[in-house]
């Protein structure tokens, strides 16, 4: 009934707005008189993407949560109306289930434009009065559902967008000691402030697209690779590729690869990867848990007694740059020495590229080797679902909670680093269909991977309706990029229904209605209860 009443109230507002003589072709006129005095609503998704992107809106059945923190003068029965710009989009009545102090609106994706800036605010009204107070805006914030380089033509390559063709302008042999201008082919859905990252071996060069570049179809997109970067990364067959993020963190995936040969004077011989194929691919699945062998040439390359450091590095699809180093020493003459990179370091780069090189101290001078790059393939690494302590299977009974909180565990993940943020989302619905939504944040202060524990107040668990679905997930924000976990979905069971049965006047014995014994109508009575 509450949901129906909210819908009817929203419909009433829309009709009133459409019939207002003050409407212009540019939208609604002054529906929000006076100075906004209430705090702006909150949109948790904005913390992750600085706007709403395709991931937020691509599933038409998954809504966007908007939260209003109740103020001291907001009481049971008060009405809150949420506006997108000047258009009413949702109505909620303050009820007992909002005793935690937060009212959550769920806006379906169709409410938002495909692209453009929007604002959200709300009105607070105390029925039956028609007077209301107005909140401040959240926004304007960008809604953008177009992705740089989309659509990806081949879903079977989940981290490569074949529509992003290789970078050009790379000669057969890249001369050392001077910069190189690399051209990025123009791409679909190019927009001002897109950030293009050119990955030159293990170096990153960033370019922000200007308004002129975005709006001029024939204009070249160029990135300058400095002489220092070229000289610091010598090698044969170095992988060069790029990817793009727009301002709301829509990601293009990686481009197809180009290759570069850089041979500066004095560079040491490149290391070898005997487990890689002739096509420079390293299949992690075929390693079967074994470490990665790296061979460093010795005879004619490194004198006995030389010390050095091996480096294995790359940018995982999931997480920021990974770098593993291992010290070595040449203790005797020979063809080569073999070092081993832990299996986990290779598995973390599935779907990406590993760059391998070493530096050796020869005659007191640190001398770099040439570099090799390999594409790391295999079963991709993903985040694990969160877990609820004491819960197994795919059902959830809040009545079994012992204590005042439900503990939720975010499993440890390999790219943990201090300064990251983990955001937990707990979403469900009450028996009446009203949303239950809570977001908690944890700031990571250690580089050591470990489980992260969140405590959810029992109110948000026992308020869930029987046979509804509880969804629990988390997002990791690392170096400005967000990584979303799979969603744990549980069917809520065992929650007692304390709503009284409705009665009728007159009473029908045995539940059977005799049409001849009643008039054109009869009364159905719902007794007062905590939900209404």
C-alpha positions as a printed NumPy array, in Angstrom:
array([[  0.   ,   0.   ,   0.   ],
       [  2.826,   2.36 ,   0.849],
       [  4.491,   1.759,  -2.509],
       [  1.173,   2.315,  -4.304],
       [  0.567,   5.528,  -2.383],
       [  4.037,   6.78 ,  -3.293],
       [  3.425,   5.994,  -6.952],
       [  0.068,   7.783,  -6.941],
       [  1.596,  10.813,  -5.23 ],
       [  4.387,  10.922,  -7.821],
       [  1.835,  10.649, -10.63 ],
       [ -0.134,  13.5  ,  -9.072],
       [  2.965,  15.708,  -9.   ],
       [  3.768,  14.906, -12.626],
       [  0.222,  15.784, -13.704],
       [  0.33 ,  19.047, -11.759],
       [  3.625,  19.929, -13.387],
       [  2.392,  19.124, -16.899],
       [ -0.685,  21.326, -16.408],
       [  1.188,  24.279, -14.928],
       [  0.938,  27.429, -17.076],
       [  4.446,  28.355, -15.987],
       [  6.061,  25.53 , -17.965],
       [  8.335,  26.672, -20.757],
       [  9.963,  24.729, -23.551],
       [ 13.088,  24.708, -21.42 ],
       [ 11.519,  22.769, -18.542],
       [  9.76 ,  23.513, -15.305],
       [  9.449,  26.958, -13.823],
       [  9.735,  27.782, -10.146],
       [  8.742,  24.594,  -8.355],
       [ 11.45 ,  25.214,  -5.777],
       [ 10.839,  28.654,  -4.267],
       [ 12.908,  30.015,  -1.424],
       [ 16.455,  29.371,  -0.32 ],
       [ 17.468,  25.703,  -0.055],
       [ 18.044,  24.972,   3.63 ],
       [ 18.186,  21.185,   3.834],
       [ 21.392,  19.189,   3.207],
       [ 21.798,  17.788,  -0.285],
       [ 20.924,  14.137,  -0.88 ],
       [ 23.783,  11.669,  -1.238],
       [ 24.553,   9.415,  -4.22 ],
       [ 27.052,   6.739,  -3.11 ],
       [ 27.99 ,   5.862,  -6.711],
       [ 29.463,   9.342,  -7.161],
       [ 32.184,   8.479,  -4.653],
       [ 33.378,   5.713,  -6.957],
       [ 33.133,   7.241, -10.435],
       [ 32.762,  11.005,  -9.886],
       [ 29.516,  10.696, -11.844],
       [ 27.362,   7.889, -13.235],
       [ 28.865,   5.67 , -15.933],
       [ 27.812,   2.704, -18.037],
       [ 28.465,   0.202, -15.257],
       [ 26.106,   2.148, -12.997],
       [ 23.272,   2.244, -15.534],
       [ 23.653,  -0.549, -18.117],
       [ 21.335,  -3.022, -16.342],
       [ 17.777,  -1.619, -16.539],
       [ 16.742,  -3.658, -13.488],
       [ 19.484,  -2.385, -11.152],
       [ 18.642,   1.004,  -9.626],
       [ 20.845,   3.843,  -8.448],
       [ 20.579,   4.556,  -4.728],
       [ 20.012,   8.116,  -3.515],
       [ 20.024,   8.714,   0.233],
       [ 18.501,  11.434,   2.382],
       [ 19.709,  11.841,   5.957],
       [ 16.658,  12.66 ,   8.066],
       [ 16.782,  15.948,   9.953],
       [ 15.503,  16.376,  13.54 ],
       [ 12.25 ,  17.971,  12.366],
       [ 11.416,  15.127,   9.959],
       [  8.861,  12.847,  11.617],
       [  6.757,   9.79 ,  10.85 ],
       [  4.314,  10.472,   8.032],
       [  6.317,  13.329,   6.529],
       [  6.7  ,  13.228,   2.743],
       [  9.996,  13.45 ,   0.854],
       [  9.899,  14.057,  -2.895],
       [ 13.074,  13.573,  -4.927],
       [ 13.652,  15.705,  -8.024],
       [ 15.973,  15.153, -10.977],
       [ 16.417,  18.744, -12.07 ],
       [ 12.845,  20.032, -12.003],
       [ 11.18 ,  16.655, -12.529],
       [  9.779,  14.675,  -9.58 ],
       [ 11.113,  11.124,  -9.834],
       [ 10.361,   9.456,  -6.491],
       [  8.318,   9.898,  -3.32 ],
       [  8.908,   8.348,   0.096],
       [  6.942,   8.678,   3.341],
       [  8.951,   8.565,   6.567],
       [  8.08 ,   5.314,   8.375],
       [  9.233,   3.292,  11.376],
       [ 11.646,   1.353,   9.198],
       [ 13.56 ,   4.6  ,   8.65 ],
       [ 14.444,   4.852,  12.352],
       [ 18.137,   4.522,  11.471],
       [ 17.87 ,   8.061,  10.126],
       [ 18.266,   7.428,   6.396],
       [ 15.668,   7.261,   3.636],
       [ 16.894,   5.59 ,   0.446],
       [ 15.342,   6.237,  -2.953],
       [ 15.994,   3.726,  -5.746],
       [ 16.033,   5.378,  -9.172],
       [ 15.811,   3.072, -12.172],
       [ 18.332,   3.763, -14.967],
       [ 15.664,   4.984, -17.411],
       [ 15.215,   8.07 , -15.224],
       [ 18.653,   9.358, -16.224],
       [ 19.69 ,  10.746, -19.614],
       [ 22.081,   8.821, -21.85 ],
       [ 24.549,  11.655, -21.416],
       [ 24.574,  15.051, -19.747],
       [ 24.896,  16.861, -16.436],
       [ 22.118,  16.508, -13.862],
       [ 21.278,  17.611, -10.33 ],
       [ 19.225,  15.956,  -7.592],
       [ 17.444,  17.564,  -4.667],
       [ 14.379,  16.861,  -2.539],
       [ 11.388,  18.565,  -0.93 ],
       [ 10.196,  17.941,   2.628],
       [  6.442,  18.313,   3.25 ],
       [  4.333,  17.75 ,   6.372],
       [  0.882,  16.599,   5.182],
       [ -1.766,  17.849,   4.882],
       [  0.046,  21.157,   4.404],
       [  1.108,  21.964,   0.852],
       [  4.09 ,  24.018,   2.064],
       [  7.513,  22.432,   1.767],
       [ 11.189,  23.088,   2.374],
       [ 13.859,  22.481,  -0.243],
       [ 17.275,  20.821,  -0.07 ],
       [ 20.49 ,  21.885,  -1.695],
       [ 21.514,  20.166,  -4.926],
       [ 23.886,  17.284,  -5.292],
       [ 25.647,  18.079,  -8.536],
       [ 25.684,  19.015, -11.246],
       [ 27.346,  15.683, -11.95 ],
       [ 27.955,  13.96 , -15.266],
       [ 25.92 ,  11.027, -16.54 ],
       [ 27.792,   9.321, -19.388],
       [ 26.889,   5.886, -20.728],
       [ 29.049,   5.995, -23.86 ],
       [ 32.426,   4.281, -23.469],
       [ 35.615,   5.314, -25.308],
       [ 36.153,   2.962, -28.234],
       [ 32.909,   1.06 , -27.748],
       [ 31.35 ,  -1.174, -28.771],
       [ 33.992,  -3.881, -28.308],
       [ 33.53 ,  -6.199, -31.324],
       [ 34.879,  -9.399, -29.716],
       [ 33.654, -10.282, -26.196],
       [ 35.821, -13.429, -26.252],
       [ 38.852, -11.224, -25.517],
       [ 37.625,  -9.611, -22.286],
       [ 40.516,  -7.174, -21.852],
       [ 41.19 ,  -6.256, -25.493],
       [ 39.076,  -3.906, -27.611],
       [ 39.839,  -4.815, -31.227],
       [ 38.201,  -1.57 , -32.316],
       [ 41.205,   0.257, -30.83 ],
       [ 43.795,  -0.28 , -33.548],
       [ 47.543,  -0.225, -32.763],
       [ 49.419,   2.998, -32.163],
       [ 51.397,   4.178, -35.209],
       [ 54.564,   6.154, -35.892],
       [ 56.921,   3.554, -34.414],
       [ 59.876,   2.816, -36.76 ],
       [ 61.374,  -0.664, -37.176],
       [ 64.244,   0.337, -34.888],
       [ 63.588,   3.173, -32.456],
       [ 66.655,   5.43 , -32.256],
       [ 68.001,   5.993, -28.773],
       [ 68.723,   9.423, -27.372],
       [ 65.801,  11.32 , -28.867],
       [ 62.028,  11.573, -28.336],
       [ 59.452,   9.826, -30.494],
       [ 55.992,  11.058, -31.485],
       [ 53.435,   8.223, -31.42 ],
       [ 49.99 ,   8.62 , -32.995],
       [ 46.875,   7.204, -31.325],
       [ 44.156,   6.397, -33.903],
       [ 40.934,   8.321, -33.344],
       [ 38.267,   6.248, -31.632],
       [ 34.51 ,   6.063, -31.159],
       [ 32.944,   8.255, -28.455],
       [ 35.98 ,  10.494, -28.104],
       [ 35.308,  13.276, -25.588],
       [ 37.042,  16.21 , -23.996],
       [ 39.066,  15.251, -20.904],
       [ 39.413,  11.609, -21.904],
       [ 42.715,  10.342, -20.505],
       [ 44.757,   8.239, -22.935],
       [ 47.509,   6.155, -21.332],
       [ 50.221,   4.934, -23.705],
       [ 51.984,   1.892, -22.251],
       [ 55.539,   1.852, -23.615],
       [ 56.976,  -1.364, -22.219],
       [ 56.533,  -0.768, -18.478],
       [ 56.378,   3.024, -18.752],
       [ 53.151,   5.055, -18.875],
       [ 52.657,   8.325, -20.732],
       [ 49.358,  10.119, -20.14 ],
       [ 47.584,  12.478, -22.488],
       [ 44.367,  14.399, -21.796],
       [ 42.186,  15.014, -24.849],
       [ 41.44 ,  18.705, -25.402],
       [ 38.133,  20.144, -26.569],
       [ 39.647,  20.959, -29.966],
       [ 41.027,  17.438, -30.409],
       [ 37.705,  15.886, -29.444],
       [ 35.659,  18.05 , -31.82 ],
       [ 37.965,  17.995, -34.879],
       [ 37.44 ,  14.708, -36.769],
       [ 40.657,  14.794, -38.796],
       [ 42.94 ,  15.938, -36.008],
       [ 45.718,  13.535, -35.001],
       [ 46.056,  12.411, -31.388],
       [ 49.748,  12.319, -30.575],
       [ 51.756,  11.278, -27.543],
       [ 55.431,  12.149, -27.15 ],
       [ 57.626,   9.42 , -25.698],
       [ 60.608,  11.182, -24.162],
       [ 64.197,  10.202, -24.863],
       [ 64.619,   9.326, -21.183],
       [ 61.785,   6.79 , -21.353],
       [ 63.096,   5.275, -24.584],
       [ 66.649,   5.013, -23.254],
       [ 65.512,   3.578, -19.905],
       [ 63.59 ,   0.734, -21.555],
       [ 65.797,  -0.922, -24.18 ],
       [ 64.775,  -4.242, -25.696],
       [ 63.433,  -6.152, -28.67 ],
       [ 59.74 ,  -6.585, -29.366],
       [ 58.646,  -4.232, -26.603],
       [ 54.853,  -4.164, -26.413],
       [ 53.263,  -0.76 , -26.981],
       [ 49.526,  -0.309, -26.424],
       [ 47.09 ,   2.177, -24.955],
       [ 43.805,   2.432, -23.103],
       [ 41.376,   5.259, -22.342],
       [ 39.322,   6.36 , -19.332],
       [ 36.741,   9.111, -19.571],
       [ 35.851,  11.502, -16.756],
       [ 33.418,   9.061, -15.084],
       [ 35.841,   6.13 , -15.366],
       [ 34.293,   4.312, -18.317],
       [ 37.18 ,   2.12 , -19.52 ],
       [ 37.909,   1.323, -23.16 ],
       [ 39.85 ,  -1.929, -22.49 ],
       [ 43.341,  -2.247, -24.001],
       [ 44.125,  -1.564, -27.65 ],
       [ 45.703,  -3.992, -30.054],
       [ 49.476,  -4.094, -29.705],
       [ 52.309,  -2.457, -31.598],
       [ 55.939,  -3.443, -31.084],
       [ 59.18 ,  -1.516, -30.681],
       [ 62.876,  -2.42 , -30.886],
       [ 65.166,  -0.167, -28.86 ],
       [ 68.892,  -0.98 , -28.831],
       [ 70.926,   1.733, -27.097],
       [ 74.732,   1.429, -26.92 ],
       [ 76.02 ,  -0.574, -23.983],
       [ 72.769,  -2.341, -23.063],
       [ 73.238,  -5.808, -21.595],
       [ 71.745,  -8.853, -23.292],
       [ 68.024,  -9.388, -22.75 ],
       [ 66.825, -12.039, -20.294],
       [ 64.978, -15.082, -21.602],
       [ 61.695, -16.753, -20.642],
       [ 61.948, -20.424, -21.668],
       [ 58.309, -21.124, -20.726],
       [ 57.016, -18.466, -23.154],
       [ 56.002, -19.362, -26.71 ],
       [ 57.662, -18.17 , -29.901],
       [ 54.775, -15.698, -30.157],
       [ 55.819, -14.137, -26.838],
       [ 52.895, -15.512, -24.846],
       [ 53.148, -16.958, -21.345],
       [ 50.226, -19.263, -20.493],
       [ 49.748, -19.233, -16.734],
       [ 47.366, -22.203, -16.869],
       [ 50.131, -24.34 , -18.373],
       [ 52.458, -23.376, -15.526],
       [ 50.154, -25.396, -13.264],
       [ 51.321, -23.483, -10.215],
       [ 55.033, -23.56 , -11.057],
       [ 57.181, -20.449, -10.787],
       [ 58.321, -18.596, -13.913],
       [ 61.913, -19.266, -14.961],
       [ 63.949, -16.252, -16.097],
       [ 67.349, -16.861, -17.697],
       [ 70.078, -14.208, -17.616],
       [ 72.991, -14.619, -20.09 ],
       [ 76.395, -14.756, -18.39 ],
       [ 79.336, -15.562, -20.706],
       [ 80.269, -12.503, -22.763],
       [ 77.689, -10.444, -20.884],
       [ 78.31 , -10.419, -17.109],
       [ 81.723, -10.908, -15.435],
       [ 82.045, -13.255, -12.472],
       [ 81.337, -11.356,  -9.256],
       [ 78.734,  -9.084, -10.848],
       [ 75.688,  -8.296,  -8.712],
       [ 72.36 ,  -7.2  , -10.09 ],
       [ 68.59 ,  -7.014,  -9.714],
       [ 65.954,  -8.736, -11.834],
       [ 62.658,  -6.874, -12.346],
       [ 59.315,  -8.376, -13.363],
       [ 56.611,  -5.737, -13.798],
       [ 53.254,  -5.034, -15.414],
       [ 49.845,  -3.465, -14.893],
       [ 47.208,  -6.063, -13.974],
       [ 43.695,  -5.818, -15.328],
       [ 42.691,  -5.847, -11.658],
       [ 44.755,  -3.463,  -9.554],
       [ 47.609,  -0.961,  -9.913],
       [ 51.099,  -1.682, -11.245],
       [ 52.782,  -4.824,  -9.94 ],
       [ 56.572,  -4.977,  -9.588],
       [ 58.636,  -7.908,  -8.309],
       [ 62.418,  -7.694,  -7.874],
       [ 65.028, -10.322,  -7.096],
       [ 68.721,  -9.762,  -6.4  ],
       [ 71.342, -12.044,  -7.943],
       [ 75.112, -12.536,  -8.124],
       [ 77.288, -14.206, -10.757],
       [ 79.444, -16.68 ,  -8.816],
       [ 80.963, -18.62 , -11.725],
       [ 81.287, -18.527, -15.497],
       [ 78.574, -20.235, -17.526],
       [ 76.042, -19.844, -20.285],
       [ 73.326, -18.451, -18.028],
       [ 71.84 , -18.315, -14.555],
       [ 68.184, -19.106, -13.912],
       [ 66.061, -17.116, -11.481],
       [ 62.442, -17.771, -10.56 ],
       [ 59.506, -15.376, -10.339],
       [ 56.739, -16.662,  -8.011],
       [ 53.684, -18.078,  -9.75 ],
       [ 51.412, -15.549,  -8.029],
       [ 53.281, -12.678,  -9.679],
       [ 52.536, -14.159, -13.107],
       [ 48.922, -15.083, -12.328],
       [ 48.218, -11.505, -11.258],
       [ 49.074, -10.287, -14.787],
       [ 46.71 , -12.568, -16.736],
       [ 45.122, -10.516, -19.511],
       [ 47.952,  -7.996, -19.395],
       [ 51.656,  -7.786, -20.26 ],
       [ 54.778,  -8.613, -18.277],
       [ 58.02 ,  -6.734, -18.892],
       [ 61.238,  -8.374, -17.714],
       [ 64.72 ,  -6.856, -17.438],
       [ 67.669,  -6.605, -15.089],
       [ 70.26 ,  -4.094, -14.018],
       [ 73.818,  -5.11 , -13.148],
       [ 76.598,  -3.279, -11.343],
       [ 79.664,  -3.509, -13.605],
       [ 82.785,  -1.563, -12.727],
       [ 80.785,   0.461, -10.241],
       [ 78.277,   1.527, -12.921],
       [ 74.637,   0.403, -12.926],
       [ 73.955,  -0.897, -16.436],
       [ 70.466,  -1.855, -17.714],
       [ 69.679,  -4.823, -19.904],
       [ 67.475,  -4.92 , -22.938],
       [ 63.863,  -5.71 , -22.068],
       [ 61.473,  -8.388, -23.176],
       [ 57.691,  -8.247, -23.028],
       [ 55.263, -11.159, -23.046],
       [ 51.491, -11.323, -23.13 ],
       [ 50.3  , -13.24 , -20.063],
       [ 47.291, -15.416, -20.872],
       [ 45.15 , -17.85 , -18.897],
       [ 42.207, -17.842, -16.528],
       [ 41.822, -14.238, -15.342],
       [ 42.139, -13.256, -11.707],
       [ 38.939, -11.852, -10.198],
       [ 37.85 , -10.495,  -6.859],
       [ 36.026, -12.919,  -4.599],
       [ 32.491, -12.342,  -3.346],
       [ 32.096, -11.026,   0.192],
       [ 30.899, -13.46 ,   2.847],
       [ 28.558, -13.147,   5.82 ],
       [ 29.876, -14.67 ,   9.027],
       [ 27.703, -17.604,  10.075],
       [ 25.974, -17.848,   6.701],
       [ 26.387, -20.738,   4.259],
       [ 24.497, -21.578,   1.095],
       [ 22.286, -19.139,  -0.762],
       [ 19.769, -18.241,   1.963],
       [ 19.926, -15.753,   4.82 ],
       [ 17.937, -15.856,   8.059],
       [ 18.413, -12.591,   9.993],
       [ 16.679, -14.133,  13.01 ],
       [ 19.796, -16.238,  13.598],
       [ 22.041, -13.223,  14.194],
       [ 23.519, -13.412,  17.674],
       [ 24.2  ,  -9.902,  18.861],
       [ 23.688,  -6.412,  17.533],
       [ 25.515,  -6.688,  14.202],
       [ 25.979,  -8.913,  11.156],
       [ 29.659,  -9.301,  10.323],
       [ 30.611,  -9.129,   6.632],
       [ 34.036, -10.201,   5.396],
       [ 35.779,  -8.849,   2.313],
       [ 38.369, -11.512,   1.394],
       [ 41.973, -10.423,   1.097],
       [ 43.107,  -9.438,  -2.392],
       [ 46.559,  -9.521,  -3.909],
       [ 47.055,  -5.844,  -4.77 ],
       [ 46.39 ,  -4.5  ,  -1.269],
       [ 48.204,  -1.227,  -0.569],
       [ 47.984,   1.529,   1.993],
       [ 45.851,   4.454,   0.834],
       [ 43.22 ,   2.352,  -0.927],
       [ 39.524,   2.567,  -0.045],
       [ 37.1  ,  -0.356,   0.214],
       [ 33.382,   0.483,  -0.008],
       [ 30.839,  -2.143,   1.101],
       [ 27.269,  -2.066,  -0.252],
       [ 24.354,  -3.815,   1.511],
       [ 21.111,  -3.695,  -0.483],
       [ 17.707,  -5.273,   0.023],
       [ 14.02 ,  -4.567,   0.502],
       [ 11.526,  -4.657,   3.343],
       [  8.343,  -6.718,   3.301],
       [  6.515,  -3.679,   1.895],
       [  9.009,  -3.242,  -0.937],
       [ 10.838,  -0.254,   0.502],
       [ 14.607,  -0.218,  -0.08 ],
       [ 17.114,  -1.146,   2.6  ],
       [ 20.506,   0.308,   1.747],
       [ 23.686,   0.944,   3.655],
       [ 27.197,   1.824,   2.557],
       [ 30.295,   1.517,   4.736],
       [ 33.852,   2.616,   3.963],
       [ 37.189,   1.193,   5.107],
       [ 40.509,   2.976,   4.579],
       [ 43.383,   0.545,   3.969],
       [ 46.456,   1.359,   6.079],
       [ 48.688,  -1.653,   5.375],
       [ 50.381,  -3.175,   2.332],
       [ 49.802,  -6.689,   3.699],
       [ 46.786,  -8.506,   2.202],
       [ 44.269,  -9.423,   4.893],
       [ 40.534,  -9.914,   5.26 ],
       [ 38.537,  -6.744,   5.928],
       [ 35.591,  -6.914,   8.309],
       [ 32.509,  -4.708,   8.268],
       [ 29.795,  -4.652,  10.939],
       [ 26.211,  -4.115,   9.73 ],
       [ 23.684,  -3.015,  12.348],
       [ 21.095,  -5.733,  12.962],
       [ 18.396,  -3.205,  12.054],
       [ 19.405,  -3.461,   8.378],
       [ 19.196,  -7.258,   8.518],
       [ 15.989,  -7.841,  10.454],
       [ 14.222,  -5.194,   8.406],
       [ 14.508,  -7.361,   5.278],
       [ 11.347,  -8.978,   3.951],
       [ 10.911, -12.733,   3.587],
       [ 11.628, -14.026,   0.05 ],
       [ 13.354, -10.789,  -0.907],
       [ 16.94 , -10.762,  -2.174],
       [ 19.853,  -9.397,  -0.179],
       [ 22.75 ,  -8.165,  -2.331],
       [ 26.176,  -7.568,  -0.791],
       [ 29.189,  -6.359,  -2.779],
       [ 32.229,  -4.15 ,  -2.456],
       [ 34.305,  -1.776,  -4.559],
       [ 38.038,  -1.172,  -4.193],
       [ 39.376,   2.251,  -5.157],
       [ 43.104,   2.041,  -5.9  ],
       [ 45.084,   4.92 ,  -7.401],
       [ 41.908,   6.542,  -8.705],
       [ 40.567,   3.403, -10.391],
       [ 37.632,   1.379,  -9.038],
       [ 37.37 ,  -2.41 ,  -9.06 ],
       [ 33.963,  -3.958,  -8.342],
       [ 33.507,  -7.374,  -6.772],
       [ 30.946,  -9.966,  -7.847],
       [ 27.642,  -9.601,  -5.991],
       [ 26.698, -12.03 ,  -3.226],
       [ 22.953, -12.66 ,  -3.589],
       [ 21.027, -14.372,  -0.788],
       [ 17.328, -15.168,  -0.477],
       [ 15.993, -13.897,   2.839],
       [ 14.136, -16.599,   4.796],
       [ 12.757, -17.158,   8.253],
       [ 11.751, -13.585,   8.956],
       [  8.461, -13.68 ,  10.865],
       [  5.563, -11.759,   9.374],
       [  3.902,  -9.875,  12.222],
       [  1.346,  -8.115,  10.075],
       [ -2.214,  -8.833,  11.243],
       [ -4.614, -10.446,   8.826],
       [ -7.147,  -8.068,   7.299],
       [-10.8  ,  -8.514,   8.296],
       [-14.04 ,  -7.757,   6.507],
       [-17.319,  -6.133,   7.443],
       [-19.525,  -8.112,   7.309],
       [-17.572, -11.201,   8.395],
       [-17.763, -14.124,   5.957],
       [-17.806, -17.427,   7.81 ],
       [-15.359, -19.979,   6.467],
       [-13.918, -17.412,   4.102],
       [-16.752, -17.893,   1.61 ],
       [-18.514, -14.859,   0.166],
       [-22.221, -15.099,  -0.593],
       [-22.873, -12.462,  -3.298],
       [-26.528, -12.428,  -2.344],
       [-25.736, -11.436,   1.23 ],
       [-23.773,  -8.281,   0.441],
       [-24.511,  -5.032,  -1.243],
       [-22.51 ,  -3.429,  -4.072],
       [-19.502,  -3.002,  -1.708],
       [-18.108,  -4.335,   1.551],
       [-15.41 ,  -3.055,   3.88 ],
       [-11.899,  -4.53 ,   4.253],
       [-10.226,  -3.494,   7.515],
       [ -6.454,  -3.382,   8.088],
       [ -5.687,  -2.952,  11.785],
       [ -2.98 ,  -0.472,  12.856],
       [  0.468,  -2.072,  12.855],
       [  4.157,  -1.022,  12.989],
       [  4.545,  -0.975,   9.208],
       [  1.639,   1.366,   8.485]])
